[in-house]
CSV table of C-alpha atoms in Angstrom, one decimal:
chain,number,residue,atom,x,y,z
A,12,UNK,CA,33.1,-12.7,21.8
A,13,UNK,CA,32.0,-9.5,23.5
A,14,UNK,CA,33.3,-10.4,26.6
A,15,UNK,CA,36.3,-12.3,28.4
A,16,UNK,CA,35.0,-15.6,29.0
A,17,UNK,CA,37.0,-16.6,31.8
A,18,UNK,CA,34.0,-16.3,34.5
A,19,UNK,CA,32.3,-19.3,32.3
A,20,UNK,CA,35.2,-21.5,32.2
A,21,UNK,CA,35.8,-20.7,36.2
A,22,UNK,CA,32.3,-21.4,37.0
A,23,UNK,CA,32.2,-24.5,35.2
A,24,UNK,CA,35.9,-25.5,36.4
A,25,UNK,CA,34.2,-24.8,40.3
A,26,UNK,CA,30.8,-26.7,39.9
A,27,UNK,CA,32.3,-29.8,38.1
A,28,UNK,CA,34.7,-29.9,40.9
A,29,UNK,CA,32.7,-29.5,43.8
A,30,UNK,CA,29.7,-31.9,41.6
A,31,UNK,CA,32.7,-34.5,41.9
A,32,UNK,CA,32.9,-34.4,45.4
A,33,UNK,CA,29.3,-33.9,46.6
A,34,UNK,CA,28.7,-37.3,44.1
A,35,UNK,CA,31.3,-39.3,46.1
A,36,UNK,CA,30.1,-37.9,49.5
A,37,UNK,CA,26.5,-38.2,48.8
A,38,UNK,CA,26.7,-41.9,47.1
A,39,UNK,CA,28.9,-42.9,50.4
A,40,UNK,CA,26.5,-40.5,53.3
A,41,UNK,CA,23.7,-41.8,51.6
A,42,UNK,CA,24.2,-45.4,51.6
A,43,UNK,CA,24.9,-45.2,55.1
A,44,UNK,CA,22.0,-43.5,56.5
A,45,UNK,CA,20.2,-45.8,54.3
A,46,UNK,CA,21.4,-48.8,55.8
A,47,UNK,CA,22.4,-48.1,59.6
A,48,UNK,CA,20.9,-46.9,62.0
A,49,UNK,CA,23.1,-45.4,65.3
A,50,UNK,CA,22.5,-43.1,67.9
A,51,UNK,CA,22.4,-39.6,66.4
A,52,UNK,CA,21.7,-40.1,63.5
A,53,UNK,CA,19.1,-37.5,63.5
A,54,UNK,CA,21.8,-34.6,64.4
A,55,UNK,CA,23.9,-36.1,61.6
A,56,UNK,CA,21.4,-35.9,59.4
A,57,UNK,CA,20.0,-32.4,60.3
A,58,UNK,CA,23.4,-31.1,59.8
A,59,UNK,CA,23.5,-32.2,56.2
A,60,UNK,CA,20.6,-30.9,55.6
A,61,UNK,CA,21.4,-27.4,57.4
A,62,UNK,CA,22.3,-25.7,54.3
A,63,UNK,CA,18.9,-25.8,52.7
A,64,UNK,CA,17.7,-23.8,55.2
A,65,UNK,CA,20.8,-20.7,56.1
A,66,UNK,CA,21.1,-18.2,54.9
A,67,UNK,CA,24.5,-18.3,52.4
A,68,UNK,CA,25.7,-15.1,53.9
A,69,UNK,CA,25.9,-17.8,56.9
A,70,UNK,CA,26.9,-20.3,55.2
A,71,UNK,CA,30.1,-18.1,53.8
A,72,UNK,CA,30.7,-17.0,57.2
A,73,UNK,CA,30.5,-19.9,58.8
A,74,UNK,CA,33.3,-21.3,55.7
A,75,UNK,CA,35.4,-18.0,56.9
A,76,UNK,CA,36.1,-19.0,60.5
A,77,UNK,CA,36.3,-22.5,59.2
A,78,UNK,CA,38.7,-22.0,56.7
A,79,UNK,CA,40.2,-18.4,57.6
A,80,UNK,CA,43.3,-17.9,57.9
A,81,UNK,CA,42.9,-18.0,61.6
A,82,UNK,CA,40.8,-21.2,61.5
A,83,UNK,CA,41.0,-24.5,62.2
A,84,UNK,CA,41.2,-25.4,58.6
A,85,UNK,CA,42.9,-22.6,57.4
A,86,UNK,CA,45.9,-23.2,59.6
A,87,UNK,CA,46.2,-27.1,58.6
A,88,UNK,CA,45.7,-26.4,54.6
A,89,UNK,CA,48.2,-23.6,54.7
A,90,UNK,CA,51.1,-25.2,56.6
A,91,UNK,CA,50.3,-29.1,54.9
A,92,UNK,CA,49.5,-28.2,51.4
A,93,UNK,CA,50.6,-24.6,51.3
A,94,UNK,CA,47.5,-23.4,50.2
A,95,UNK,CA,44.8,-21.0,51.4
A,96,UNK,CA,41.1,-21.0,50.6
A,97,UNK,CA,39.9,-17.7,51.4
A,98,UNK,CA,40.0,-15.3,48.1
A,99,UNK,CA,40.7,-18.4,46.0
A,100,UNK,CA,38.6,-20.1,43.6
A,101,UNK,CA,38.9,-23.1,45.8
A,102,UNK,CA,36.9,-21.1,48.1
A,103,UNK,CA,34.3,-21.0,45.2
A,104,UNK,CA,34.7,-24.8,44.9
A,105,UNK,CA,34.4,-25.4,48.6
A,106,UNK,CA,31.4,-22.9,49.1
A,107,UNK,CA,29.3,-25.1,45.7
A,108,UNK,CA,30.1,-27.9,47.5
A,109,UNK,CA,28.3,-27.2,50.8
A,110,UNK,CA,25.8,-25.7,49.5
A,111,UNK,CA,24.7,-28.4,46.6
A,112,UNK,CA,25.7,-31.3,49.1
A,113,UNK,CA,21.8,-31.7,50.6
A,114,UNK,CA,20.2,-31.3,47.2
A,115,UNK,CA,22.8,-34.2,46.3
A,116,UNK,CA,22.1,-36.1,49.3
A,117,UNK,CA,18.3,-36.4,49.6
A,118,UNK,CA,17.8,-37.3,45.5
A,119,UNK,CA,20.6,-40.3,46.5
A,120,UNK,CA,18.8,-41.2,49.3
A,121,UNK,CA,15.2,-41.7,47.7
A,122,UNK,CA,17.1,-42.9,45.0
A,123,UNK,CA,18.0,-45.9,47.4
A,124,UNK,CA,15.3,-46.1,49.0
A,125,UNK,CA,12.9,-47.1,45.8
A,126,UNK,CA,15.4,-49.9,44.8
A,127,UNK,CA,13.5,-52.6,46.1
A,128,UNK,CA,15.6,-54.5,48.8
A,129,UNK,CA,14.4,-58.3,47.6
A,130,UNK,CA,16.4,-57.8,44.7
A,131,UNK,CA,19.7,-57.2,47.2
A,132,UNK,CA,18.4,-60.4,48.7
A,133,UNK,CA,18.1,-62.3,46.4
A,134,UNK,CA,21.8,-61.6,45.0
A,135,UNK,CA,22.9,-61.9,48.5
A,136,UNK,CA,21.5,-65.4,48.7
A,137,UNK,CA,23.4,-66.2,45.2
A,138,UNK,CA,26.2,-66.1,47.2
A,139,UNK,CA,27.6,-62.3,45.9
A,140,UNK,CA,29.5,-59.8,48.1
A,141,UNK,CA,27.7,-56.4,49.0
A,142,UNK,CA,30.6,-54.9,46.7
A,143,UNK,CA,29.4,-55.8,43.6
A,144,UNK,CA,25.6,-55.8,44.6
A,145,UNK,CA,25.9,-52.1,44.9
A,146,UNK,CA,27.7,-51.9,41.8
A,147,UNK,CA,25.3,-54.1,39.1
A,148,UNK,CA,22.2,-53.6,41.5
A,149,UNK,CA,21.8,-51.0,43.4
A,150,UNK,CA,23.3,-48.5,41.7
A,151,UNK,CA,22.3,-49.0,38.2
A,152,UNK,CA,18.5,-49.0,39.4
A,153,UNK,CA,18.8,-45.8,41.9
A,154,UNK,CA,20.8,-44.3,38.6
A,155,UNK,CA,18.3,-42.1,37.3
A,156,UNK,CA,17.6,-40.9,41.0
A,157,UNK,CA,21.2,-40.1,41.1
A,158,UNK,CA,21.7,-38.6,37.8
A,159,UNK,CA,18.7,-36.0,38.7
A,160,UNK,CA,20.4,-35.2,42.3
A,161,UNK,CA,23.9,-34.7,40.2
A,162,UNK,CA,21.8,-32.3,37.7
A,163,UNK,CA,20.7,-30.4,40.5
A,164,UNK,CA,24.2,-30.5,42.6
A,165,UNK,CA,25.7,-28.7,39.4
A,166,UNK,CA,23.1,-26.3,38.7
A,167,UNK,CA,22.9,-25.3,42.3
A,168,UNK,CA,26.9,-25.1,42.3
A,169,UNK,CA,27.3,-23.3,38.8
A,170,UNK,CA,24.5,-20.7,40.5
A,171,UNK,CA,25.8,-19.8,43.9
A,172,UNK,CA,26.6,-16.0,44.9
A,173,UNK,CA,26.5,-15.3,48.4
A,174,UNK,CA,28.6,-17.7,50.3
A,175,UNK,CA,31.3,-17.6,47.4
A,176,UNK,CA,30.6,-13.9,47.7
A,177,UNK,CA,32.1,-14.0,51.2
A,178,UNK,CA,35.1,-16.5,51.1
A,179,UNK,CA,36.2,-16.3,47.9
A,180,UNK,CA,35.8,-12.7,47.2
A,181,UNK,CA,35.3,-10.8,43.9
A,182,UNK,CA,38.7,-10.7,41.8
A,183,UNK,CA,37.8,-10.5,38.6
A,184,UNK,CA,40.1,-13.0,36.4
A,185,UNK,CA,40.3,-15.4,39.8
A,186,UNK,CA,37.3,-15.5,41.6
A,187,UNK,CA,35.1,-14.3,39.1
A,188,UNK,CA,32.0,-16.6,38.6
A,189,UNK,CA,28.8,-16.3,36.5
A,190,UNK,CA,26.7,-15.3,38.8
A,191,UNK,CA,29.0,-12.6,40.3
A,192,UNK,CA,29.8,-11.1,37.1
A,193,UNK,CA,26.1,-10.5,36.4
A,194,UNK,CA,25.8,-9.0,40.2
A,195,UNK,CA,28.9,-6.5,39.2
A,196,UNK,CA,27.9,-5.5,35.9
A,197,UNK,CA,24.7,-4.7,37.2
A,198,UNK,CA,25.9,-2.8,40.0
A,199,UNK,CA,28.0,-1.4,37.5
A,200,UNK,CA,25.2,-0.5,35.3
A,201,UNK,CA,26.5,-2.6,32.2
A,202,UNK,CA,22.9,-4.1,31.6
A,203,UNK,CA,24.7,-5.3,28.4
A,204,UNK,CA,27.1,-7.5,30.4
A,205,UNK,CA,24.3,-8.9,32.6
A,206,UNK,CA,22.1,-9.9,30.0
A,207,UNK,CA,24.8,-11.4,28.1
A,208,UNK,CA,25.8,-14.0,31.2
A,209,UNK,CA,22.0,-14.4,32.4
A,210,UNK,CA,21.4,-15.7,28.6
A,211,UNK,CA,24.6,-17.9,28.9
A,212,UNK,CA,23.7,-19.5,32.6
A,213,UNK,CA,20.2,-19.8,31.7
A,214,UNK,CA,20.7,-22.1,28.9
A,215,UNK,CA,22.5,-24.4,30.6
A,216,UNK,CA,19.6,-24.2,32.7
A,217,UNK,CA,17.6,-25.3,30.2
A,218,UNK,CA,20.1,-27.6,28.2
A,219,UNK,CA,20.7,-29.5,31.9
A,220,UNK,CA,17.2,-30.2,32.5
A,221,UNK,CA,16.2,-31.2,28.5
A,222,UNK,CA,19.0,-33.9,28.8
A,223,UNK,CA,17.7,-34.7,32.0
A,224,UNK,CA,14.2,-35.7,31.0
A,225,UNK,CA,15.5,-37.3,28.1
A,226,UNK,CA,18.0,-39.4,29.9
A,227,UNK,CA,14.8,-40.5,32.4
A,228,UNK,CA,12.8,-41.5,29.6
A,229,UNK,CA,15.6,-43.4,27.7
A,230,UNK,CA,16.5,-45.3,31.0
A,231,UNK,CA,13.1,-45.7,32.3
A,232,UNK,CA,12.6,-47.6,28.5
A,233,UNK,CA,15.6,-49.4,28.9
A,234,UNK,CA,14.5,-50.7,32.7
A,235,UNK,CA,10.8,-50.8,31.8
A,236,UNK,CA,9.1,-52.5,34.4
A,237,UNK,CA,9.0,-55.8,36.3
P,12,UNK,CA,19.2,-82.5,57.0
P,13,UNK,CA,17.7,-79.0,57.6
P,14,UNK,CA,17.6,-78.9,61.8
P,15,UNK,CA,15.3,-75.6,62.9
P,16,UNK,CA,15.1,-74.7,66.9
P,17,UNK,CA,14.2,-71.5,67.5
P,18,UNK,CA,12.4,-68.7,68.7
P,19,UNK,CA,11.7,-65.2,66.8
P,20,UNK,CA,9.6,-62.6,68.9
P,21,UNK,CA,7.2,-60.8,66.1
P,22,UNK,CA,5.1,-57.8,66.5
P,23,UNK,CA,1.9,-59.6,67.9
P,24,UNK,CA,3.2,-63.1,68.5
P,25,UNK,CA,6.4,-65.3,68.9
P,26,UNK,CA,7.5,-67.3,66.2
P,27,UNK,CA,8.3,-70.8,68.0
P,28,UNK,CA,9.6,-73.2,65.0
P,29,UNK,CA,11.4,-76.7,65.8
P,30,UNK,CA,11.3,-79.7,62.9
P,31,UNK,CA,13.9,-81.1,60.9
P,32,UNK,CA,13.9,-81.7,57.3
P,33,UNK,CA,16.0,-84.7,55.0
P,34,UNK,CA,15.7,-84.1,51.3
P,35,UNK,CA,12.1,-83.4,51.1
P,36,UNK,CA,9.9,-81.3,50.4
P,37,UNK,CA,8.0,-79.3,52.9
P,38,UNK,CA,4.9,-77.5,52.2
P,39,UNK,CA,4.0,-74.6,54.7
P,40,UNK,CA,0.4,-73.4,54.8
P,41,UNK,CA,-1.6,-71.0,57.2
P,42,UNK,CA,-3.3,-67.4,57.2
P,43,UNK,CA,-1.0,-64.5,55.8
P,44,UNK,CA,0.8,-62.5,58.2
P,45,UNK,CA,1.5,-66.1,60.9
P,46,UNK,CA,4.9,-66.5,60.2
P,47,UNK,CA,5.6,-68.2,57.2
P,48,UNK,CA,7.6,-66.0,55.1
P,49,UNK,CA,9.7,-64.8,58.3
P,50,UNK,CA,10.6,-68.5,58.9
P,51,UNK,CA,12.0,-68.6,55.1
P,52,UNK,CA,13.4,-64.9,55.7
P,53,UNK,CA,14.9,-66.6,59.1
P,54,UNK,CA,16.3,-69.8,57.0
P,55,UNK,CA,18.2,-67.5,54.0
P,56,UNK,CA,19.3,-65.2,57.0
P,57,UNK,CA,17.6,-62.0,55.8
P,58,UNK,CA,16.4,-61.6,59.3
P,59,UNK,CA,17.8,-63.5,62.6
P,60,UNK,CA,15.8,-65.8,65.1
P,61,UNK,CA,16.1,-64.4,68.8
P,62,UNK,CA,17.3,-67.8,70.2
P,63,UNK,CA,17.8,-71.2,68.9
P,64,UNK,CA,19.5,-72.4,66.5
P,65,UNK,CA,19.1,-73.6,62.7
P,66,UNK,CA,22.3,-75.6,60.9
P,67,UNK,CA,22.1,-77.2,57.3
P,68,UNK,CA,24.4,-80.6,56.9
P,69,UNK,CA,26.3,-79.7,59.3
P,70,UNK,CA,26.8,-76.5,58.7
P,71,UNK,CA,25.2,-74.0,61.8
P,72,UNK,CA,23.6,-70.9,59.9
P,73,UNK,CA,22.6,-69.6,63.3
P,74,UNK,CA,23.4,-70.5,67.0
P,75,UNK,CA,22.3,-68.6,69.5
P,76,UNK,CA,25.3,-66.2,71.5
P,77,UNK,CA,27.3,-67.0,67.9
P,78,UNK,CA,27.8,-64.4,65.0
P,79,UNK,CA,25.0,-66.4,62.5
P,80,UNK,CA,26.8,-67.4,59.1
P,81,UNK,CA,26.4,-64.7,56.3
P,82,UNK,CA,23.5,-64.7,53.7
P,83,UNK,CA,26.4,-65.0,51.1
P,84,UNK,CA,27.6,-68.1,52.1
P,85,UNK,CA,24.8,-70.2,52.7
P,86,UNK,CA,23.9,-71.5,49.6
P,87,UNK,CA,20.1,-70.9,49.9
P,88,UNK,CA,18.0,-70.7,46.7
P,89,UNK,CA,15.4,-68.3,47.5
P,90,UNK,CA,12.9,-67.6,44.9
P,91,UNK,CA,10.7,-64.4,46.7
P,92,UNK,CA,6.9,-63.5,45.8
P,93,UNK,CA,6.4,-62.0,42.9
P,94,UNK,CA,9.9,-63.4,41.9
P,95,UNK,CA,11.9,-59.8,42.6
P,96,UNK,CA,13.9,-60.7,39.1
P,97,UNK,CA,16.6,-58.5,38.2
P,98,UNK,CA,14.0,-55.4,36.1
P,99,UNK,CA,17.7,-53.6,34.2
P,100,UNK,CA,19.2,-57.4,33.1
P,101,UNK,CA,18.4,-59.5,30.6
P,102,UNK,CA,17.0,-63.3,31.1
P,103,UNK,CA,19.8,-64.4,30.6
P,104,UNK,CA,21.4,-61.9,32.7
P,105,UNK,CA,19.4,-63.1,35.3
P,106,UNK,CA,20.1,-66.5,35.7
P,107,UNK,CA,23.8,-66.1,35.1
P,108,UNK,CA,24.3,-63.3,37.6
P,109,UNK,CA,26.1,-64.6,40.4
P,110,UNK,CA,28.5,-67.1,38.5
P,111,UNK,CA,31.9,-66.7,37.3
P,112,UNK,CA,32.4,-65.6,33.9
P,113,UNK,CA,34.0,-69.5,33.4
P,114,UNK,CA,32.2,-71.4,35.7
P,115,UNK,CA,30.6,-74.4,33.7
P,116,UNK,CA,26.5,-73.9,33.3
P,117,UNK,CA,25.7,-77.2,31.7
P,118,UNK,CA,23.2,-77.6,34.6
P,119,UNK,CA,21.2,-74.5,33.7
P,120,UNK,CA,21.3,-75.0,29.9
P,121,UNK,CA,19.7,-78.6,31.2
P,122,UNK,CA,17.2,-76.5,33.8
P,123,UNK,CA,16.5,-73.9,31.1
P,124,UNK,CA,15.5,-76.5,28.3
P,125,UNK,CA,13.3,-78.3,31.3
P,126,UNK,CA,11.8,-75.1,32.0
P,127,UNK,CA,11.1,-74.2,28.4
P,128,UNK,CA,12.9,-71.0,28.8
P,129,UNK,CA,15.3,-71.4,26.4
P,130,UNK,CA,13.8,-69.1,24.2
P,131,UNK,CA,13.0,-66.2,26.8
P,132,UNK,CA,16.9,-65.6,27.6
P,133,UNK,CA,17.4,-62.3,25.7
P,134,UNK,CA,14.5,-60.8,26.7
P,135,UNK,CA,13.8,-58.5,29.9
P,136,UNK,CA,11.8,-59.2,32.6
P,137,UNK,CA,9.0,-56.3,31.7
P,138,UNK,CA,8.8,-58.4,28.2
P,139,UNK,CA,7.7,-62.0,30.1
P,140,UNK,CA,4.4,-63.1,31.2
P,141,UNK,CA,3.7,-64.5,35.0
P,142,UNK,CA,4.6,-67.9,34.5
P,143,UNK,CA,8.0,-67.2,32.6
P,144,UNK,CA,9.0,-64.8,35.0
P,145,UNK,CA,8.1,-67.6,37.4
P,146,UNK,CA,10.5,-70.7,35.9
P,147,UNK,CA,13.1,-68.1,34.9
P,148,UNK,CA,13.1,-67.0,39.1
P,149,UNK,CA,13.0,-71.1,39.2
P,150,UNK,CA,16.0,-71.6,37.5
P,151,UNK,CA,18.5,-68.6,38.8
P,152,UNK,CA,17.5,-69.8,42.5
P,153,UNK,CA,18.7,-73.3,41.1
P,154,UNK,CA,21.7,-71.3,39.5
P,155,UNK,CA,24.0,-71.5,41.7
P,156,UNK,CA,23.5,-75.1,43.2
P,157,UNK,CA,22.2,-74.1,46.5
P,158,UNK,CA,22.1,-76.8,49.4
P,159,UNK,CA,18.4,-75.6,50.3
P,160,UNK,CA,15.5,-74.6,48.0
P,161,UNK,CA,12.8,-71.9,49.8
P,162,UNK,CA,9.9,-71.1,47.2
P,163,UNK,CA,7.6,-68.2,48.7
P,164,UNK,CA,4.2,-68.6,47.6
P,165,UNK,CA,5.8,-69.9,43.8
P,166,UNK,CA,2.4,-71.1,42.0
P,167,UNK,CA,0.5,-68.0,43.4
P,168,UNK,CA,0.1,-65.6,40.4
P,169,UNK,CA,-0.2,-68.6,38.0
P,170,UNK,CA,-3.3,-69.9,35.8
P,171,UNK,CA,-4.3,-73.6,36.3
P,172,UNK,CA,-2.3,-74.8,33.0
P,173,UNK,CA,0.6,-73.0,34.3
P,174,UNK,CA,0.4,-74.1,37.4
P,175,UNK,CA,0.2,-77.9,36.7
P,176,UNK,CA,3.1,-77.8,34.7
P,177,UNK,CA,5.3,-75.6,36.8
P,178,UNK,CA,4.4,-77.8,39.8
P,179,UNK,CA,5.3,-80.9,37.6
P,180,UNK,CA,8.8,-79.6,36.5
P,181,UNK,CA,9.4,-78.7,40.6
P,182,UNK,CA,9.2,-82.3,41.0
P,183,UNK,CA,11.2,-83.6,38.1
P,184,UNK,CA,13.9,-80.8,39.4
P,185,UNK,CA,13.9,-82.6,43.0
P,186,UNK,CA,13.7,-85.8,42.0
P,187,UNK,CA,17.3,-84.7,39.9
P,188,UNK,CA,18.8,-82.5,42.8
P,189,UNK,CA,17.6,-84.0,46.1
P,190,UNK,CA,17.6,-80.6,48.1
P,191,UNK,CA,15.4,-79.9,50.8
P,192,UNK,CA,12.7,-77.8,49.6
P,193,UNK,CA,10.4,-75.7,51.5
P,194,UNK,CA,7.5,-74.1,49.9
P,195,UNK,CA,4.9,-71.5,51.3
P,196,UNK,CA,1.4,-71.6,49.6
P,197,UNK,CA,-2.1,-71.2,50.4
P,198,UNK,CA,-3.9,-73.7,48.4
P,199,UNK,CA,-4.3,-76.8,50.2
P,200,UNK,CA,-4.2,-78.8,46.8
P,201,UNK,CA,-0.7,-77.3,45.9
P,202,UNK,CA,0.5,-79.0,49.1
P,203,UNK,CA,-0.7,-82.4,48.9
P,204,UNK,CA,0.2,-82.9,45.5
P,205,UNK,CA,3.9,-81.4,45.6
P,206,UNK,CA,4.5,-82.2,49.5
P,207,UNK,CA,6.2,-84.9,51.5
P,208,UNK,CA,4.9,-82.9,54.4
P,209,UNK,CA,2.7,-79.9,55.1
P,210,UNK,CA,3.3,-77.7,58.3
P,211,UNK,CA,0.5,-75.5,59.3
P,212,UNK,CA,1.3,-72.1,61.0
P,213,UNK,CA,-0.8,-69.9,62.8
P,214,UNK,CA,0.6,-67.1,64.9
P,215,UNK,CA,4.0,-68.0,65.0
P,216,UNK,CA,2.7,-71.9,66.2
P,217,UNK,CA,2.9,-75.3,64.3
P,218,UNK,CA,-0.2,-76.8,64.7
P,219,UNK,CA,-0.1,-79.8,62.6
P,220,UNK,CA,2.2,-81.7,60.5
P,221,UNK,CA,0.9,-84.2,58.4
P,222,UNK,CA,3.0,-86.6,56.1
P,223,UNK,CA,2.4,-87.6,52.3
């Protein structure tokens, strides 16, 4: 190889992590606003949705006085765990993780809302708890929904720059993603370098979304149609 | 004995329902959109009455100021519209879905050989015609033994042959299980053939009953 590889491995460490976490929150968030309604829902709801629409460079700063070492966050992680997050590829986790959270979030949400609720109705009148109608029901149907939004979450994580840019710094060997090693070898003038990691994270661009559509058409097959 | 008292404000009307119900079966007719399939919706518990109260042997499913009884724990068979089978499980899959992996299914063997489905059960529901998906919806609400049978609109997307016979087995089946069943349909014929009684409902009123 003509180059350390360790940006790879540490963006892919970083996005499966934070794809993890925004899959848990997002089934859970998602099923909620889905099923309740309560008063704010709105504001809740606008706030998950907030990152679309910032800027990263606010989204990074907003992550610094949450999670600086003067911030609310900062101070609990450091003195429970031990831990910081600033400068830190967990920085780089937590920064993928706000920022592919929404994209994660709305593809579960219309994901549930085109599983048809009769069929929840009907299992609920054959006696079976909402447990396991979510698990051989609701979540099997809205899968292919869900599998796209995850897609996404990991591309969008596996891509960001400018929020990770700002809490997690650039250290090469620590906090050295993908996308900030093309920015730096750029910068640097090593077009070589740049062109070598814009191939790599563009085909698993490409290799994402081909499974993707295959994975649709397989399930969509295996579902057919009522 | 089904016992129904109770009151259900809709978006143009108030549903106002009051009968009761031994183990017959009760045909309900009237113009879409008066009530019918809320009054079903209201007997499963999919959506609560405003006031009232509606029990089953005994058993109070709502009372009005109480917390009503959970959809789960009714024992309703419900078979919906356009039959809302499982579309990712098998047949099979279907009709076995809500029972324990040893519970004893001599009674759907017997339902699915009365059904003529026998041969349908590895197949989806995407692979079936009309009347197959119909009997197999037939036999999973029958599944799990409920204490109540509600058929919405059952014979509705079926050809005459179909129809006949699928009408035919309901009555062999409650002749054998002596449930209450209550039916919704719009074919006048369809009720005086299968009913003991037929309710008419228009805006949320009964205006007639009329006994078989």
């Amino acid at each position: 190889m003509p180059y350390d590889l360790s940006p790879l491995w540490l963006s892919l460490r970083v996005a499966i992590i934070s794809t993890f976490f925004v899959f848990v929150v997002s089934l859970a968030l998602a099923r909620l606003m889905n099923r309740r309604d309560f008063f704010g829902k709105s504001l809740v709801e606008a706030l998950i949705l907030l990152p679309l629409v910032l800027p990263p460079t606010v989204i990074g700063f907003g992550l610094i006085v949450l999670f600086g070492a003067n911030g609310p966050l900062g101070i609990l992680l450091e003195q429970w765990f031990g831990f910081r997050v600033v400068f830190t590829w967990i920085g780089a986790a937590i920064a993928s993780f706000v920022v592919s959270l929404p994209l994660m979030y709305q593809s579960v949400l219309a994901a549930y809302e085109k599983v048809d609720p009769r069929w929840e109705n009907v299992a609920r009148t054959m006696g079976v708890s909402e447990c396991r109608i979510f698990r051989t029901i609701t979540f099997p149907l809205a899968w292919s929904g869900i599998l796209a939004g995850l897609i996404l979450a990991f591309a969008r994580g596996i891509g960001e720059f400018g929020a990770t840019l700002m809490i997690a710094g650039y250290i090469p060997g620590v906090t050295e993603t993908v996308p900030l090693a093309i920015y730096f070898a750029y910068e640097a003038g090593n077009m070589e370098k740049s062109l070598f990691w814009v191939l790599i994270i563009s085909s698993l661009g490409v290799a994402a979304i081909t499974w993707v559509n295959y994975w649709r058409k397989k399930t969509a097959i295996r579902i057919g149609r009522e | 004995m089904l016992l129904v008292d109770f009151q259900k404000q809709l978006d143009h009307f108030s549903l106002e329902m009051q009968f009761e119900l031994d183990r017959e079966i009760l045909a309900l007719v009237g113009s879409s959109g008066s009530g019918k399939t809320t009054l079903l919706n209201c007997l499963a518990g999919i959506v609560h009455p405003d006031a009232g109260m509606i029990s089953l042997n005994g058993r109070d499913f709502y009372s009005e100021g109480q917390k009503p009884l959970k959809i789960q724990k009714r024992k309703v068979g419900y078979l919906f519209q356009d039959y809302a089978l499982f579309p990712h499980l098998s047949v099979e899959q279907n009709i076995l879905y809500a029972l324990p992996k040893r519970a004893d299914v001599s009674h759907i063997t017997e339902l699915t050989k009365i059904l003529g489905i026998t041969g349908l059960l590895g197949k989806y529901p995407h692979q079936i015609s009309g009347g197959e998906k119909q009997r197999v919806a037939l036999t999973r609400s029958l599944a799990a033994q409920p204490d109540i049978l509600l058929l919405d609109e059952p014979f509705s997307a079926l050809d005459d042959a179909n129809r006949d016979r699928c009408q035919d087995e309901l009555l062999r089946i409650h002749e054998q299980w002596q449930i209450p069943i209550i039916f919704v349909t719009h074919r006048i014929a369809d009720a005086e053939k299968l009913a003991d009684r037929v309710m008419r409902i228009e805006n949320g009123q009964m205006i007639k009953k009329t006994a078989y």
